[in-house]
Amino acid sequence: MRRRPGPWPLGAAVLLAAGATALLLLGGAGWLDRPAVGAWRTVCLAIVVQAIPFLVLGTVLSGAINAFVPSDLFTRVLPKRAALAVPVAGVAGAVLPGCECASVPVAHSLIRRGVTPAAAFAFLLSAPAINPVVLTATAVAFPGNPAMIAARLLASLGTAAVMGWLWLWRGEEKWLRPALRRRHTGHTHGGSRWREFRTGFQYDFLQAGGFLVLGAMAAATFNVAVPRAVLDAFSGTPWLSVLFLAGLAVLLAVCSEADAFVAASLTGFSPTARLAFMVVGPMVDLKLIALQAGTFGRAFAWRFCTATTVVAVAASALTGGALL
């Protein structure tokens, strides 16, 4: 089955609308020179520019998987039992040196190639949080604190595995987009692999790119609208600070390769609260919710993101309480 994009996928429409908005913001209208608008524009563009390289990486990998990788490779490599495939896929997330923007299209491609969704979702959650680039950045942001690196690794892997098993237990394929329920059988005999690669890349990039911009705009709005005093009001209560920084990670939508430096700067909060910021952020944030909704469907996104937030906060609290 050769996958072809629709004439106007939703992501393309969103991308065009966001592009028109960016052009307007970059124009010379007088009201656009106000400080708040300038700050919003800077934050929005910073999130997009920071995430685009990793989105391209993910869509390139997704297109390459669809066009060049044998259709049965992943099902042969992963354990036959889905319950065992979940933690293996979670550990395998360490090989993708990117952020959450790259993991979504790759997980989409894995499901299309016959990998059980539970394993693909475990990979989706772990890849942005435990790859070597992210762990190295964490070590630089928290010098002389190896416990923080270990806590982030263990809490992230634990969350990914629990969510994979939770999907096996309670997940339903009807929550996924209808196109995802049809398995992609690999390269079409006699067809051009490069044409399939180009078609898959184009579809994934337009679909995911539009929702990335939409999520970045929402995150920028929060950055500008919420005053610093609100952050200080929550730092005094340990349990409330954990919940607050978890929610803040969702709203700020910082790339997983930079979130450790943001967490390190929040010195008024406890180590466990800052750990929650680094565990929740790569798994659930505004741009990732938008990407998941556009890729897997809204019915999936709101259920999966809500459950992931709860599990990630609990894993951070348990791990931080034991190690930090």
C-alpha positions as a printed Julia matrix, in Angstrom:
324×3 Matrix{Float64}:
   0.0     0.0    0.0
   1.56    3.26  -1.07
   0.74    6.11   1.25
  -0.26    9.32  -0.52
  -1.05   12.61   1.16
  -4.45   14.15   0.72
  -4.75   17.26  -1.44
  -4.88   19.58   1.57
  -3.96   17.87   4.82
  -4.94   19.7    7.95
  -1.31   20.29   8.87
  -0.69   22.09   5.59
  -3.62   24.41   6.19
  -2.44   25.19   9.71
   1.1    25.74   8.43
  -0.09   28.18   5.8
  -2.17   30.08   8.34
   0.74   30.21  10.78
   3.05   31.35   7.99
   0.72   34.19   7.14
   0.63   35.16  10.81
   4.43   35.09  11.02
   4.68   37.34   7.99
   2.27   39.77   9.62
   4.24   39.73  12.86
   7.45   40.4   11.03
   5.87   43.41   9.29
   6.25   47.02  10.27
   2.83   47.82  11.76
   3.16   50.22  14.67
   1.18   48.19  17.2
   3.51   45.26  16.59
   6.35   47.25  18.16
   4.85   46.99  21.63
   7.09   45.09  24.11
   4.57   42.34  24.86
   4.03   41.62  21.17
   7.78   41.65  20.58
   8.3    39.18  23.43
   5.54   36.91  22.09
   7.07   36.99  18.63
  10.54   36.19  19.98
   9.38   33.25  22.12
   7.2    31.8   19.35
   9.94   31.98  16.73
  12.53   30.64  19.21
  10.41   27.53  19.93
   9.81   26.89  16.23
  13.44   27.45  15.2
  14.64   25.27  18.07
  12.29   22.42  17.17
  12.36   22.46  13.34
  15.76   20.69  12.94
  14.55   17.79  15.1
  11.2    17.69  13.34
  13.07   17.4   10.04
  15.21   14.63  11.54
  12.12   12.75  12.65
  10.3    13.09   9.34
  13.43   12.04   7.41
  13.71    8.94   9.6
  10.0     8.29   9.19
  10.2     8.53   5.41
  13.31    6.34   5.31
  11.62    3.69   7.47
   8.62    3.61   5.14
  10.64    3.45   1.93
  13.85    1.54   2.69
  13.42   -0.62   5.81
  12.03   -4.15   5.29
   8.46   -4.32   6.51
   9.07   -7.14   8.99
  12.35   -5.87  10.49
  10.88   -4.31  13.64
   8.52   -7.16  14.34
  11.5    -9.55  14.07
  13.78   -7.5   16.33
  11.3    -6.76  19.1
  10.17   -9.54  21.45
   7.06  -11.36  20.32
   5.28  -10.74  23.58
   3.96   -7.17  23.62
   4.56   -6.84  27.37
   8.29   -7.47  26.82
   8.45   -5.35  23.66
   7.39   -2.27  25.64
  10.49   -1.9   27.89
  12.79   -2.92  25.01
  11.31   -0.17  22.84
  11.66    2.26  25.74
  15.37    1.54  26.08
  15.74    1.77  22.3
  14.64    5.4   22.56
  18.21    6.21  23.54
  19.33    5.84  19.91
  17.32    8.81  18.57
  19.3    12.02  19.27
  16.44   14.46  19.03
  13.55   16.02  20.89
   9.88   15.15  21.08
   9.25   16.68  17.66
  11.36   13.93  16.08
   9.85   11.03  18.02
   6.23   11.53  16.95
   6.67   10.87  13.2
   9.03    7.97  13.93
   6.51    6.35  16.28
   3.84    6.9   13.62
   6.01    5.09  11.1
   6.68    2.19  13.48
   2.96    1.6   14.0
   2.39    1.68  10.25
   5.03   -1.03   9.87
   3.31   -3.43  12.24
   4.96   -2.58  15.59
   2.47   -2.87  18.41
   1.26    0.64  19.37
   2.22    0.06  23.02
   5.9    -0.39  22.07
   5.81    2.55  19.64
   4.35    4.8   22.33
   7.0     3.7   24.84
   9.63    4.67  22.26
   7.85    7.99  21.62
   7.99    8.92  25.32
  11.5     7.72  26.12
  13.42    8.94  23.06
  13.28   12.68  23.88
  14.2    12.14  27.53
  16.98    9.53  27.67
  19.04   10.01  24.52
  22.74   10.86  25.04
  22.37   14.5   23.95
  19.67   15.19  26.54
  21.52   13.38  29.34
  24.73   15.25  28.49
  22.86   18.56  28.6
  21.45   17.56  31.99
  24.94   16.82  33.28
  26.15   20.24  32.11
  23.15   22.02  33.63
  23.56   20.21  36.98
  27.35   19.89  37.43
  28.46   17.64  40.25
  24.97   16.19  40.64
  24.93   12.72  39.04
  21.85   11.84  41.08
  19.79   14.25  38.96
  20.93   12.51  35.76
  20.11    9.08  37.19
  16.74   10.3   38.48
  15.8    11.72  35.08
  16.81    8.51  33.31
  14.93    6.21  35.7
  11.8     8.35  35.98
  11.57    8.77  32.2
  12.1     5.07  31.46
   9.61    4.12  34.15
   6.98    6.47  32.75
   7.49    5.19  29.19
   7.18    1.55  30.28
   4.11    2.14  32.45
   2.35    4.03  29.65
   3.13    1.24  27.19
   1.73   -1.37  29.55
  -1.25    0.86  30.29
  -2.02    1.01  26.58
  -1.89   -2.8   26.43
  -4.33   -2.97  29.31
  -6.79   -0.18  28.49
  -5.9     1.22  25.06
  -8.25    0.84  22.11
  -7.3     1.12  18.45
 -10.53    2.97  17.69
  -8.95    6.0   19.39
  -6.34    6.13  16.62
  -6.88    7.71  13.23
  -8.46    5.28  10.73
  -5.38    5.53   8.47
  -3.18    4.28  11.31
  -5.22    1.13  11.71
  -4.24    0.06   8.18
  -0.76   -1.44   8.26
   1.75   -0.22   5.71
   3.17   -3.33   4.04
   6.47   -1.83   2.93
   8.0    -0.87  -0.38
   5.72   -1.43  -3.38
   7.3    -3.85  -5.84
   8.38   -2.01  -8.98
   7.89    1.42  -7.44
  10.53    4.05  -6.76
  11.82    3.98  -3.21
  12.94    7.6   -3.45
   9.47    8.65  -4.6
   7.95    6.85  -1.62
  10.5     8.51   0.66
   9.73   11.96  -0.74
   5.97   11.43  -0.51
   6.15   10.19   3.09
   8.48   13.01   4.14
   6.27   15.66   2.54
   3.12   14.33   4.2
   4.65   13.95   7.67
   6.42   17.31   7.62
   3.37   19.3    6.51
   1.13   17.47   8.97
   3.45   17.75  11.97
   4.9    21.16  11.09
   1.54   22.89  11.15
   0.69   21.57  14.59
   4.18   22.41  15.84
   3.65   26.08  14.93
   0.21   26.03  16.53
   1.63   24.65  19.77
   4.48   27.17  19.72
   2.01   30.03  19.42
   0.06   28.75  22.45
   3.26   28.33  24.49
   4.44   31.85  23.58
   1.12   33.28  24.71
   1.55   31.67  28.13
   5.14   32.92  28.42
   4.04   36.49  27.86
   0.75   36.44  29.8
   1.89   34.87  33.1
   3.93   37.18  35.38
   7.02   36.06  37.28
   5.25   36.62  40.61
   2.99   33.66  39.89
   6.04   31.36  39.75
   7.3    32.6   43.1
   3.92   32.02  44.78
   4.12   28.23  44.26
   7.74   27.56  45.18
   7.21   27.44  48.94
   5.02   24.31  49.1
   6.84   21.07  48.15
   3.91   19.08  46.7
   2.38   22.14  45.06
   5.71   23.09  43.5
   5.95   19.65  41.86
   2.51   20.02  40.32
   3.18   23.59  39.29
   6.47   22.87  37.51
   4.89   19.85  35.81
   2.14   22.11  34.5
   4.67   24.76  33.6
   6.63   22.24  31.52
   3.46   21.46  29.55
   2.8    25.13  28.84
   6.34   26.36  28.15
   7.04   23.64  25.54
  10.83   23.87  25.88
  12.84   21.45  23.74
  14.09   18.46  25.74
  17.69   19.31  24.86
  17.34   22.72  26.53
  14.88   22.11  29.36
  17.61   21.09  31.84
  19.03   24.61  31.7
  15.59   26.09  32.35
  15.11   23.69  35.27
  18.52   24.56  36.69
  17.58   28.25  36.64
  14.49   27.63  38.82
  16.58   27.66  41.99
  13.65   28.52  44.25
  12.06   25.12  43.64
  12.99   21.76  45.15
  15.12   19.23  43.21
  12.1    16.92  42.9
  10.0    19.72  41.39
  12.74   20.49  38.87
  12.97   16.78  38.06
   9.22   16.76  37.34
   9.76   19.66  34.96
  12.37   17.65  33.02
  10.37   14.4   33.0
   6.96   15.81  32.06
   8.16   18.35  29.47
   9.6    15.93  26.87
   6.48   13.74  27.12
   3.64   16.26  27.35
   3.75   19.87  26.2
   1.58   22.1   24.05
   3.41   21.5   20.8
   3.6    17.75  21.47
  -0.13   17.57  22.23
  -0.79   19.34  18.93
   1.6    17.01  17.09
   0.0    13.9   18.6
  -3.49   15.15  17.81
  -2.51   15.79  14.21
  -0.68   12.47  13.82
  -2.69    9.98  15.88
  -6.01   11.79  16.33
  -7.6    13.96  18.99
  -9.36   11.05  20.72
  -5.96    9.49  21.35
  -4.12   12.71  22.24
  -6.26   13.92  25.11
  -6.46   10.49  26.75
  -2.81    9.62  26.3
  -1.44   13.03  27.31
  -3.61   13.18  30.43
  -2.54    9.72  31.56
   1.11   10.42  30.73
   1.09   13.58  32.85
  -0.26   11.72  35.87
   2.21    8.84  35.51
   5.18   11.18  34.88
   4.4    13.29  37.96
   4.09   10.17  40.12
   7.34    8.73  38.73
   9.14   12.02  39.36
   7.87   12.25  42.94
   8.86    8.66  43.73
  12.27    8.83  42.03
  13.06   12.29  43.37
  12.09   11.28  46.88
  14.43    8.29  46.71
  17.46    9.82  44.97
  17.4    13.61  45.44
